[in-house]
mmCIF file of C-alpha atoms in Angstrom:
data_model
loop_
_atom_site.group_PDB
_atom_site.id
_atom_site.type_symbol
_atom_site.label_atom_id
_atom_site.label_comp_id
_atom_site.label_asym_id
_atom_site.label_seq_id
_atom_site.Cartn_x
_atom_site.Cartn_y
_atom_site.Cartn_z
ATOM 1 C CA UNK J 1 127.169 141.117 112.353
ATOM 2 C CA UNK J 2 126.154 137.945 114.325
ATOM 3 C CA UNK J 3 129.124 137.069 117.117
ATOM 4 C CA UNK J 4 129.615 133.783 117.898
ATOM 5 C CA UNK J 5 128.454 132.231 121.498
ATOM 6 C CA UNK J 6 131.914 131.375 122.791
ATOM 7 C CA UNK J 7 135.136 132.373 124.596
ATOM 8 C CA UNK J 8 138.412 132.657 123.192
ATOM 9 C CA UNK J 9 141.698 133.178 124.615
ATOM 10 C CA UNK J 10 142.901 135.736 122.808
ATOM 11 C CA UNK J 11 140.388 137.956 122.945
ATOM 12 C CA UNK J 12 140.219 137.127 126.613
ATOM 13 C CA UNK J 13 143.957 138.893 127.075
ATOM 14 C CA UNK J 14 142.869 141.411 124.982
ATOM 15 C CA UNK J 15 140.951 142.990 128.087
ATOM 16 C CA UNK J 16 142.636 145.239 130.009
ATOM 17 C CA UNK J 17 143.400 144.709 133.728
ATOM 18 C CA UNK J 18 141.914 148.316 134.706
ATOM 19 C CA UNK J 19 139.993 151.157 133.195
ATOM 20 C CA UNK J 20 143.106 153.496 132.814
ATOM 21 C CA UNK J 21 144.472 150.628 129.846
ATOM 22 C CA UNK J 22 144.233 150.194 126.079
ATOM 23 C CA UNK J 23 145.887 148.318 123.693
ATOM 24 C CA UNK J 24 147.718 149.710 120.947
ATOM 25 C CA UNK J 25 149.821 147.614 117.800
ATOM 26 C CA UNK J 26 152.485 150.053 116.786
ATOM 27 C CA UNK J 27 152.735 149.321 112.324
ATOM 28 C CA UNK J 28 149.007 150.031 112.326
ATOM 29 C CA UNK J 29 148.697 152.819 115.052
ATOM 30 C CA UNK J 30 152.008 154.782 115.002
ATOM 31 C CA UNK J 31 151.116 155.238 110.717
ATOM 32 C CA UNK J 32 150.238 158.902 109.946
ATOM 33 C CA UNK J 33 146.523 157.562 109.487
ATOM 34 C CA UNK J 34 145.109 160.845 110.583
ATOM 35 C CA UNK J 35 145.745 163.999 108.683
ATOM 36 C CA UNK J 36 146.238 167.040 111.355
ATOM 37 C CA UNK J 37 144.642 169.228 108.311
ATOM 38 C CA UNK J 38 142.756 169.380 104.897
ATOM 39 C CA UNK J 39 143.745 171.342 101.639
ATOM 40 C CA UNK J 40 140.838 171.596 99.980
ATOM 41 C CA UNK J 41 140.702 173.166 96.630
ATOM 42 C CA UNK J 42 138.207 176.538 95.909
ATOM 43 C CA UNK J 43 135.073 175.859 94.919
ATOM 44 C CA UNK J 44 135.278 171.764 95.477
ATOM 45 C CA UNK J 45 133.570 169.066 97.455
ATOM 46 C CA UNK J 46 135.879 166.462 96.659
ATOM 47 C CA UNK J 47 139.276 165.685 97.517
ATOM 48 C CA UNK J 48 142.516 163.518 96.232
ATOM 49 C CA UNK J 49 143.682 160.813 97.776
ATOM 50 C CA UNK J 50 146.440 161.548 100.438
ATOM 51 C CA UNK J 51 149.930 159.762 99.679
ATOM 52 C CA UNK J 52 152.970 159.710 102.082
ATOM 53 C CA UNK J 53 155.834 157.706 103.380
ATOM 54 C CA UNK J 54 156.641 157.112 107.185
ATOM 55 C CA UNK J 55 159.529 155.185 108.926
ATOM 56 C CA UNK J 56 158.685 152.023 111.006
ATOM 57 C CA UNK J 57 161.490 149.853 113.160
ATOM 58 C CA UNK J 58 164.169 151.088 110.273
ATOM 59 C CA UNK J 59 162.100 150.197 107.303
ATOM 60 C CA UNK J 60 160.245 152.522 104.742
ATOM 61 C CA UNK J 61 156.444 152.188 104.706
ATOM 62 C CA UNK J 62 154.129 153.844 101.838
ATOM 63 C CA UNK J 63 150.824 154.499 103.269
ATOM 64 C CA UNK J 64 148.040 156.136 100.717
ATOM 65 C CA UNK J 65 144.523 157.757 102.416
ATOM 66 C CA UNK J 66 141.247 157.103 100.165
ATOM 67 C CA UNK J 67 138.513 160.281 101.020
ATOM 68 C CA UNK J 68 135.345 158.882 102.441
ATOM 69 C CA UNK J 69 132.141 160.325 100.619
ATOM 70 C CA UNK J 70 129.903 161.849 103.135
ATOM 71 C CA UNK J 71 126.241 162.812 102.312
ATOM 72 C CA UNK J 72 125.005 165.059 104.715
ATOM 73 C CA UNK J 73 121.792 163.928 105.596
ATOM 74 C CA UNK J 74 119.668 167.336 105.711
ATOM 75 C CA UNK J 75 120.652 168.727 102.296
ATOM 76 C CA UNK J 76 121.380 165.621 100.616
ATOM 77 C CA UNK J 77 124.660 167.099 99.649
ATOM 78 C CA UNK J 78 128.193 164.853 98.739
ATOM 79 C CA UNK J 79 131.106 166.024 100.009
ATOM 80 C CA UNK J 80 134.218 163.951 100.686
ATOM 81 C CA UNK J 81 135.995 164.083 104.261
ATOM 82 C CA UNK J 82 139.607 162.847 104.881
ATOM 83 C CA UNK J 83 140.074 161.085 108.912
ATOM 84 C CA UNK J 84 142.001 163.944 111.179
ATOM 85 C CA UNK J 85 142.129 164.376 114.900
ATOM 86 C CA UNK J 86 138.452 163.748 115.596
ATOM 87 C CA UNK J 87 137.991 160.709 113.640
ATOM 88 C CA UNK J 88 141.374 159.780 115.717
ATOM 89 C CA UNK J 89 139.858 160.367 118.899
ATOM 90 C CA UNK J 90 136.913 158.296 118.451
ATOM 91 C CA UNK J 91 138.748 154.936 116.842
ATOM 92 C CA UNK J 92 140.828 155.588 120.271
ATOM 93 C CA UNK J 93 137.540 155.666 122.084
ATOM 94 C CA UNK J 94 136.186 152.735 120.899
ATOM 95 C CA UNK J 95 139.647 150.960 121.548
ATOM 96 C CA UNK J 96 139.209 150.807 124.504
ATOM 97 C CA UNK J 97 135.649 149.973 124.565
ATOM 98 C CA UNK J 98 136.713 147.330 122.528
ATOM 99 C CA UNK J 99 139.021 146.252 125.625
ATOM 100 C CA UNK J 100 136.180 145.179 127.442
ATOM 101 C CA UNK J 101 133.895 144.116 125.157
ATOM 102 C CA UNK J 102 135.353 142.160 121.968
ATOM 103 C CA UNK J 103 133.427 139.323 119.978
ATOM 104 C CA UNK J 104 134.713 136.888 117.554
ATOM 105 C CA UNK J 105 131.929 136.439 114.498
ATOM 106 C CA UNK J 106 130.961 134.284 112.664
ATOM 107 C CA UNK J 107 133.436 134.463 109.308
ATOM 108 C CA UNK J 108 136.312 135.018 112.517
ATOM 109 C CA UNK J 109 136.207 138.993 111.878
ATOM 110 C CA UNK J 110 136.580 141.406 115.385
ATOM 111 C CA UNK J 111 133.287 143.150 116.311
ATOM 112 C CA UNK J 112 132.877 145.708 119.003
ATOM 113 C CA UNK J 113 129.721 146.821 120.412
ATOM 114 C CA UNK J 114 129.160 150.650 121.695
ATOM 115 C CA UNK J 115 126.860 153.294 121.622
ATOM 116 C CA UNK J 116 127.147 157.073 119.974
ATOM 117 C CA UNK J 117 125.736 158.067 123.416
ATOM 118 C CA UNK J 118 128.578 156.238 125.218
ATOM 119 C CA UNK J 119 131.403 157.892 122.868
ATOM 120 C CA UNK J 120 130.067 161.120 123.157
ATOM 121 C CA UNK J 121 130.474 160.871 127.097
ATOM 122 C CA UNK J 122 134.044 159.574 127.261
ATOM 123 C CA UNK J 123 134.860 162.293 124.882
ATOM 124 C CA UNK J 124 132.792 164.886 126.984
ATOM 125 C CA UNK J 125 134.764 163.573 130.101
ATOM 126 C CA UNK J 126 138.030 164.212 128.721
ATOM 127 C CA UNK J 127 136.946 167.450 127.304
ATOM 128 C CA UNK J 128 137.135 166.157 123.696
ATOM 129 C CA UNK J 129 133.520 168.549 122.471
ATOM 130 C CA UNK J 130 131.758 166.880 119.537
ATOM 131 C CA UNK J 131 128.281 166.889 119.193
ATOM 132 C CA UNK J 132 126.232 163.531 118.471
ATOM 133 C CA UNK J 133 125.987 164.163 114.808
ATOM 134 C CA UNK J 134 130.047 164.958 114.521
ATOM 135 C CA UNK J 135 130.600 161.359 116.250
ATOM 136 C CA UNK J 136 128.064 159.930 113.851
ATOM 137 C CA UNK J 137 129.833 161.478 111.028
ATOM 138 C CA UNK J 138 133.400 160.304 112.117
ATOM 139 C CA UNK J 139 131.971 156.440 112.453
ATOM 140 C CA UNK J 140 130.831 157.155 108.455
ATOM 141 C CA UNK J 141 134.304 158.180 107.719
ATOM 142 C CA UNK J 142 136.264 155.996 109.760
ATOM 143 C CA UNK J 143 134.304 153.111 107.714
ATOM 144 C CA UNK J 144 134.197 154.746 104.073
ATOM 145 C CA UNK J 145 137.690 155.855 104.020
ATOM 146 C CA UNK J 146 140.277 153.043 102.667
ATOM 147 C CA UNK J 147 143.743 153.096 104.282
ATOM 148 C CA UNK J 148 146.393 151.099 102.482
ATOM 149 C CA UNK J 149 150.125 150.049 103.935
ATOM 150 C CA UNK J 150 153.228 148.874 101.790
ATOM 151 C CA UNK J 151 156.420 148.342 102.302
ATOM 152 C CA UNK J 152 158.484 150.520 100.276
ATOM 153 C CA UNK J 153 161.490 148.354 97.913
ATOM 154 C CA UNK J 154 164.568 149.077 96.984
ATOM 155 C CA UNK J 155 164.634 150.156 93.252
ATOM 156 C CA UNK J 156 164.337 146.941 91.133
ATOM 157 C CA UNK J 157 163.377 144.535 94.027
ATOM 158 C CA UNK J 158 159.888 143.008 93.054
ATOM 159 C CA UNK J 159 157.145 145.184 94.306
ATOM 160 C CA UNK J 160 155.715 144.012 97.714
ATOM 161 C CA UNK J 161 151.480 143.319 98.058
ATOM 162 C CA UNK J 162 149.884 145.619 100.764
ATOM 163 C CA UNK J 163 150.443 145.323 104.556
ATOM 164 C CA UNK J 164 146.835 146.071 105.066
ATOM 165 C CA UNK J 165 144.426 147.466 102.561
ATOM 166 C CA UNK J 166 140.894 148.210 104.398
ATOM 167 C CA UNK J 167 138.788 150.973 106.038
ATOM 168 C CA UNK J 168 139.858 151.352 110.060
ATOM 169 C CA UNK J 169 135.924 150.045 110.857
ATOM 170 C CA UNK J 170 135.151 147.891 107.373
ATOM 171 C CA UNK J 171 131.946 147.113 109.037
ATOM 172 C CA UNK J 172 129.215 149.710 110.332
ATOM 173 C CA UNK J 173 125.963 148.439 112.073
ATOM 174 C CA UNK J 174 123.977 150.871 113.507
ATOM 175 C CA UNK J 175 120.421 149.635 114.657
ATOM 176 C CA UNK J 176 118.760 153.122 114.905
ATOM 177 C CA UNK J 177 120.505 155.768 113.078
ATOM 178 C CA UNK J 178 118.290 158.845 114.880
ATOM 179 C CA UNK J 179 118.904 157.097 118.404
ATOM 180 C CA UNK J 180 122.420 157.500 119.672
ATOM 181 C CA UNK J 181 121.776 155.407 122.938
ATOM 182 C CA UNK J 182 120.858 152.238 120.733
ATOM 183 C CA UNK J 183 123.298 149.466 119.184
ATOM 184 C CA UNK J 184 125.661 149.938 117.281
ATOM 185 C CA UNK J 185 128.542 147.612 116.289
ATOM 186 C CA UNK J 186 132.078 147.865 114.318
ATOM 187 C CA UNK J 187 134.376 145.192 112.463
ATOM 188 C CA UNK J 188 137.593 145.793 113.512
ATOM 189 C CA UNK J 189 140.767 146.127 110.736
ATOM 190 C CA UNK J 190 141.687 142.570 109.634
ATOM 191 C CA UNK J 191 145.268 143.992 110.350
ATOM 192 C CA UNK J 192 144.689 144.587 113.768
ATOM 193 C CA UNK J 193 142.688 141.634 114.445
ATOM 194 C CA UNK J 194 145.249 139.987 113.799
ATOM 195 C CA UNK J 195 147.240 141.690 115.562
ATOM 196 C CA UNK J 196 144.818 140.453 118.140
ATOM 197 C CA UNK J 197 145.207 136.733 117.282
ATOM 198 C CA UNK J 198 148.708 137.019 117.298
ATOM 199 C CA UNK J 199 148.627 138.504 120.450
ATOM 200 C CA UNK J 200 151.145 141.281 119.161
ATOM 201 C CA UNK J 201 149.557 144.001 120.729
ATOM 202 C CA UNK J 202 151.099 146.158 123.926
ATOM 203 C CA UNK J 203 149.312 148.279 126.424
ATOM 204 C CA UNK J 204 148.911 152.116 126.526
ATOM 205 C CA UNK J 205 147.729 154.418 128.841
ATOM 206 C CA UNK J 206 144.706 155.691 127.810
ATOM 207 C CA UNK J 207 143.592 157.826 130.733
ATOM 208 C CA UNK J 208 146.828 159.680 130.441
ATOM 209 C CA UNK J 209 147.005 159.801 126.367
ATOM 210 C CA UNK J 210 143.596 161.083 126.044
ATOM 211 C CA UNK J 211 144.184 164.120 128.701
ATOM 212 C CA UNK J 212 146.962 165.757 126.252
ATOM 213 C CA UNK J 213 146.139 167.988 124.140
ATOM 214 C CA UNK J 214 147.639 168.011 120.817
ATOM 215 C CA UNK J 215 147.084 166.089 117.885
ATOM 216 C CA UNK J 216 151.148 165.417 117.542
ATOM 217 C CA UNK J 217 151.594 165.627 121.202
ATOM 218 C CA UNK J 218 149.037 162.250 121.337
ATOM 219 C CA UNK J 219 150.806 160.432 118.886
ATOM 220 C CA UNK J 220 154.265 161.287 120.683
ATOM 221 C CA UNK J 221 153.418 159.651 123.375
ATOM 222 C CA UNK J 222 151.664 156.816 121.501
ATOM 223 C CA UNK J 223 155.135 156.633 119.807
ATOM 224 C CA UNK J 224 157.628 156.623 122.983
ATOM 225 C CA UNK J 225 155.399 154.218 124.677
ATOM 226 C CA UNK J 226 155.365 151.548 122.172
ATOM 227 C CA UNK J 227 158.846 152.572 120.684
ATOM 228 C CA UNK J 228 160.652 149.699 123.009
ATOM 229 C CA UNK J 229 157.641 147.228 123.390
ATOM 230 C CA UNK J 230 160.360 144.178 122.361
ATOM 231 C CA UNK J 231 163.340 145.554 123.999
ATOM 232 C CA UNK J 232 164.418 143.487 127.538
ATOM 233 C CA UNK J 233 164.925 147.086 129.073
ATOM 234 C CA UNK J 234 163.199 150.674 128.884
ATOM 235 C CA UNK J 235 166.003 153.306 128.786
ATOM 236 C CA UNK J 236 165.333 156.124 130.727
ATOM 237 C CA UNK J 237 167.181 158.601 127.942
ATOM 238 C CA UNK J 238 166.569 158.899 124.428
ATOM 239 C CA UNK J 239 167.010 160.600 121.351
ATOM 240 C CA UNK J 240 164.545 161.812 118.420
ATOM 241 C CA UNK J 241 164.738 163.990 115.662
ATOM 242 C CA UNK J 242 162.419 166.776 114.587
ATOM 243 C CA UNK J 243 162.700 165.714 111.267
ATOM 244 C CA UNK J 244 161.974 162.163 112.443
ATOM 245 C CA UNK J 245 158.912 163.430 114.144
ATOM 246 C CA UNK J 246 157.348 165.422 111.673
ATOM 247 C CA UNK J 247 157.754 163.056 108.624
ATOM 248 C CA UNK J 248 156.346 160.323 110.849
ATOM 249 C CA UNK J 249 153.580 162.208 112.226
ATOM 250 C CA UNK J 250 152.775 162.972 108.711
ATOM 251 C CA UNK J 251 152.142 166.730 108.889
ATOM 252 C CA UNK J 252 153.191 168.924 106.040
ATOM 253 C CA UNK J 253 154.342 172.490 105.887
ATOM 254 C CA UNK J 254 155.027 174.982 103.506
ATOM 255 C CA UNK J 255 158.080 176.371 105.604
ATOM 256 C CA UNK J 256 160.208 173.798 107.344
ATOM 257 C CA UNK J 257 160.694 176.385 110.636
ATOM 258 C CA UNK J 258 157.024 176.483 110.936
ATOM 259 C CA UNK J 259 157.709 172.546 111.209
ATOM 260 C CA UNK J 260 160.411 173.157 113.488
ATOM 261 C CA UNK J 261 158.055 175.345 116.149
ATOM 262 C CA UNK J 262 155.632 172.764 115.885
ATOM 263 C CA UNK J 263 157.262 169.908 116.809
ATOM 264 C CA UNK J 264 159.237 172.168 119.375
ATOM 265 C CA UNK J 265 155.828 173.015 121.334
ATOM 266 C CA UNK J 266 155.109 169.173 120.833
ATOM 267 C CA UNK J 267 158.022 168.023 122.586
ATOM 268 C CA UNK J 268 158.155 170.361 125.394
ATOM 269 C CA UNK J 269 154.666 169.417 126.136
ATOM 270 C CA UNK J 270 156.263 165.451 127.588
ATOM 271 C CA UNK J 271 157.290 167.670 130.098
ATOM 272 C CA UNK J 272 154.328 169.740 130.728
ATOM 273 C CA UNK J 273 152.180 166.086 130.945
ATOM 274 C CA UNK J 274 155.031 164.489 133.637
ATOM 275 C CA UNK J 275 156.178 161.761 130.799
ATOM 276 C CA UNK J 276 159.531 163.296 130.849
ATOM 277 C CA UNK J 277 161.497 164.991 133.397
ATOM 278 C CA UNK J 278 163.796 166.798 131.766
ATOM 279 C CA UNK J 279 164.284 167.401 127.656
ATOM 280 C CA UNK J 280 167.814 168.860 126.289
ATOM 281 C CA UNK J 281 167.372 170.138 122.511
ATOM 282 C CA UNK J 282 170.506 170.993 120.280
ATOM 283 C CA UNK J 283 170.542 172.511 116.714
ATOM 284 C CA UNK J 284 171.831 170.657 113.383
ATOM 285 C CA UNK J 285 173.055 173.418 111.078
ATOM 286 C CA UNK J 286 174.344 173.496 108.038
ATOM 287 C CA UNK J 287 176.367 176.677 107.726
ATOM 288 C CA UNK J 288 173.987 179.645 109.315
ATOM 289 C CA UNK J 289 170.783 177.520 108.463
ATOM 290 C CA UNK J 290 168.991 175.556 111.251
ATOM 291 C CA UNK J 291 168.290 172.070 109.281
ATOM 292 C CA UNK J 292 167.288 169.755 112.145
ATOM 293 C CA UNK J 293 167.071 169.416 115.725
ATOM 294 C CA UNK J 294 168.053 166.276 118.066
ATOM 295 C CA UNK J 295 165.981 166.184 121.101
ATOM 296 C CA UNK J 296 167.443 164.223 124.496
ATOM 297 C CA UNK J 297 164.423 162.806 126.537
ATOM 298 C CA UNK J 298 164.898 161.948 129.654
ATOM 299 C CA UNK J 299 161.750 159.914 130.672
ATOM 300 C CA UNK J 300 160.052 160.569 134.234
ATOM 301 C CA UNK J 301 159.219 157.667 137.073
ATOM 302 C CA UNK J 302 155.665 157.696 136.606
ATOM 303 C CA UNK J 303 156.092 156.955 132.197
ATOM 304 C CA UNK J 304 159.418 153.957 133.279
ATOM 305 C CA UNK J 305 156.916 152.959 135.806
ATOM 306 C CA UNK J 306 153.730 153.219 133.406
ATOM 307 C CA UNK J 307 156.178 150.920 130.730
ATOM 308 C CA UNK J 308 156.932 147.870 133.261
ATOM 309 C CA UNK J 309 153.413 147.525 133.749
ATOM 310 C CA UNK J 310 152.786 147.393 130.248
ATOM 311 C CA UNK J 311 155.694 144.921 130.105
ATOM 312 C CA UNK J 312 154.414 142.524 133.279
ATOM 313 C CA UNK J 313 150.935 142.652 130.815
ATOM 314 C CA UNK J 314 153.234 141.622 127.799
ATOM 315 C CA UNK J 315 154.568 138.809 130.055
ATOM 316 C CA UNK J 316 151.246 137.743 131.224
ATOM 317 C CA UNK J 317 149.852 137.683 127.954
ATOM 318 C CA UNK J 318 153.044 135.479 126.819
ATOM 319 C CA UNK J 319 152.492 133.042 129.672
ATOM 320 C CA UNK J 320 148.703 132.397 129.325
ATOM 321 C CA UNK J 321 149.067 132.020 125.224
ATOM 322 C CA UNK J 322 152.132 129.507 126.036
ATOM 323 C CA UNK J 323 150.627 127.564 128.630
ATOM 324 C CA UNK J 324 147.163 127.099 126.094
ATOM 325 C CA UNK J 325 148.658 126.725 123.066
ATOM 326 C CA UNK J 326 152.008 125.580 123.133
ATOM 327 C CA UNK J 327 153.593 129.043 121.132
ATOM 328 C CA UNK J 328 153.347 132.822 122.690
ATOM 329 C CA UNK J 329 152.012 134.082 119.094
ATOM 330 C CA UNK J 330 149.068 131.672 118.319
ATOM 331 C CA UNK J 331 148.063 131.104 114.617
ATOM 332 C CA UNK J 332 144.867 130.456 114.838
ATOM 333 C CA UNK J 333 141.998 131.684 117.557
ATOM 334 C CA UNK J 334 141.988 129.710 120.246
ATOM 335 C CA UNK J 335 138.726 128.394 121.738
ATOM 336 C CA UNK J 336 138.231 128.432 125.383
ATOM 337 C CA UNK J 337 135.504 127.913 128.364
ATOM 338 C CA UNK J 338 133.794 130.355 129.961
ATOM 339 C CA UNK J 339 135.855 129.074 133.754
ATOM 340 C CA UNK J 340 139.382 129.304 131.484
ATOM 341 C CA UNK J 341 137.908 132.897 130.605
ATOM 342 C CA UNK J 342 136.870 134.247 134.155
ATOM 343 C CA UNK J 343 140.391 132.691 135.248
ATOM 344 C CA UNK J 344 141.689 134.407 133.337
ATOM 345 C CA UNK J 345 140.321 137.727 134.203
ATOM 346 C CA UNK J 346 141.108 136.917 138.142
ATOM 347 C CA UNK J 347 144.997 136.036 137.589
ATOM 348 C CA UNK J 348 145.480 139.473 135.877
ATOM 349 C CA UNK J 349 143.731 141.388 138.305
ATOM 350 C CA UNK J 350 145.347 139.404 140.957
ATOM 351 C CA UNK J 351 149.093 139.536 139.028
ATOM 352 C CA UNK J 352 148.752 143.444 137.806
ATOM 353 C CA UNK J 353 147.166 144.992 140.437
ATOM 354 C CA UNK J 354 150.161 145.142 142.569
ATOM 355 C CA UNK J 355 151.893 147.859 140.008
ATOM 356 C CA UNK J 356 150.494 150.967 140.428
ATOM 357 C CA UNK J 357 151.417 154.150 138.454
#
């Protein structure tokens, strides 16, 4: 995957003021893309495709899970692997890699560069253990496996075409499969490079996100912090459901209390990580059965304060895309110099690094 010898604006705002940030578009990353576990049937190396349906911004989303065939490479044997938390953690890792180091190539598709070395260590420093091999083997599956998003119609409304239909890396490069310190290279999802283009992307904190632990825990505060990215005003109390969580989230249970403790331990953990300061919980029941329960979050300074920095980003972005292009949500990628670029990189360092956490 040849990248093209230029700058470009978007990709430009794409980077991230500090080392702590990564950027995050919430259709695409807030979808239950990563299965917490796998049923696999006795006596079977393959698996069925995984079909569910998730709530986005009030609307109903269908979102089906093709298994990526893995051949392990000592035996020679198939075996078919669906993406869960690890494969998670390292499209996260090379998120923000990708903050710092995106390229535009040639046919206009988003490339990254890394290393397997490199992943390994930001995993290692965040206490995330996989071996080389693992990371090599969530790379295969993160490009083999297919995700595809609709949006779900009303009965006898024409059937929509897919949001995004396309592996999370539908390009691998790796120059030296046995050496994990040499080159290696992704294409990014067409729907989130264009997410890119469009500039509709908003700023997480990645530092903080990656020292939970807990797959649901992760996405929960993946969720809260780009739950209000187009609202004027972060509210500093909110309400969620269980049943909201767990549907979203995408894991499955047998026995809806199991559910219920999960997500309980999920949410109380906010509090245990400082991203809320206090959480109120009350039962819905229908007659002596516990159905649901509504969970009051009341968010702490450090998360309100972590939010208007991601919003002063959102503003800078806005204001650099307007001022070069006429339009905060460019069409097309936007060529610029390589001054325009390293301005660029000096007025958000200059503009951002007055908010601290």
């Amino acid at each position: 995957m040849a990248a093209k010898e230029n700058h470009v604006l978007q990709l430009s705002l794409f980077e991230t003021p500090d080392n702590r940030q990564s950027n995050y578009t919430a259709l695409f990353d807030l979808a239950p893309r990563y299965l917490p576990r796998t049923e696999r049937k006795k006596e079977t190396a393959f698996l069925d495709g995984v079909y569910r349906e998730f709530t986005f911004d009030g609307e109903q989303y269908a979102l089906s899970i093709t298994p990526a065939r893995i051949r392990d490479p000592i035996t020679g044997v198939e075996k078919d692997k669906l993406p869960g938390e690890r494969e998670q953690l390292v499209e996260d890792v090379i998120r923000k890699l990708a903050s710092e180091s995106l390229q535009l190539g040639q046919q206009d598709e988003v490339i990254t560069n890394f290393t397997v070395h490199a992943i390994y260590l930001e995993l290692k420093k965040h206490r995330h253990t996989f071996n080389k091999a693992e990371i090599k083997e969530a790379l295969q599956v993160l490009h083999r496996s297919v995700i595809e998003i609709t949006k779900v119609t009303k009965k006898g409304e024409r059937k929509q075409k897919a949001i995004v239909s396309a592996s999370v890396f539908p390009a691998l490069y790796m120059r030296d499969v046995d050496d994990p310190t040499s080159k290696a290279q992704v294409q990014l999802n067409p729907f989130l490079a264009q997410a890119i283009k469009s500039l509709a992307f908003e700023q997480v904190d990645y530092e903080w996100m990656m020292q939970i632990k807990g797959q649901m825990t992760r996405w929960l505060f993946k969720n809260v912090s780009l739950m209000f990215a187009g609202t004027a005003d972060m509210p500093e109390v909110m309400e969620i459901k269980a049943s909201d969580i767990a549907k979203n989230h995408g894991t499955e249970w047998s026995r809806w209390r199991d559910a219920l403790a999960h997500v309980q331990r999920s949410v109380t953990q906010l509090k245990d990580v400082n991203v809320c300061d206090d959480i109120v919980s009350r039962d819905e029941m229908e007659g002596s059965k516990k159905v649901d329960v509504i969970y009051t979050l009341r968010f702490s300074q450090k998360f309100l304060r972590d939010r208007m920095h991601a919003k002063a980003k959102h503003k800078f972005v806005a204001k650099k895309a307007e001022a070069a292009t006429g339009g905060a949500r460019p069409e097309r990628w936007h060529q610029i110099t390589a001054e325009a670029a390293a301005g660029i990189r000096m007025d958000q360092r200059k503009e951002l690094s007055t908010l601290t956490h």
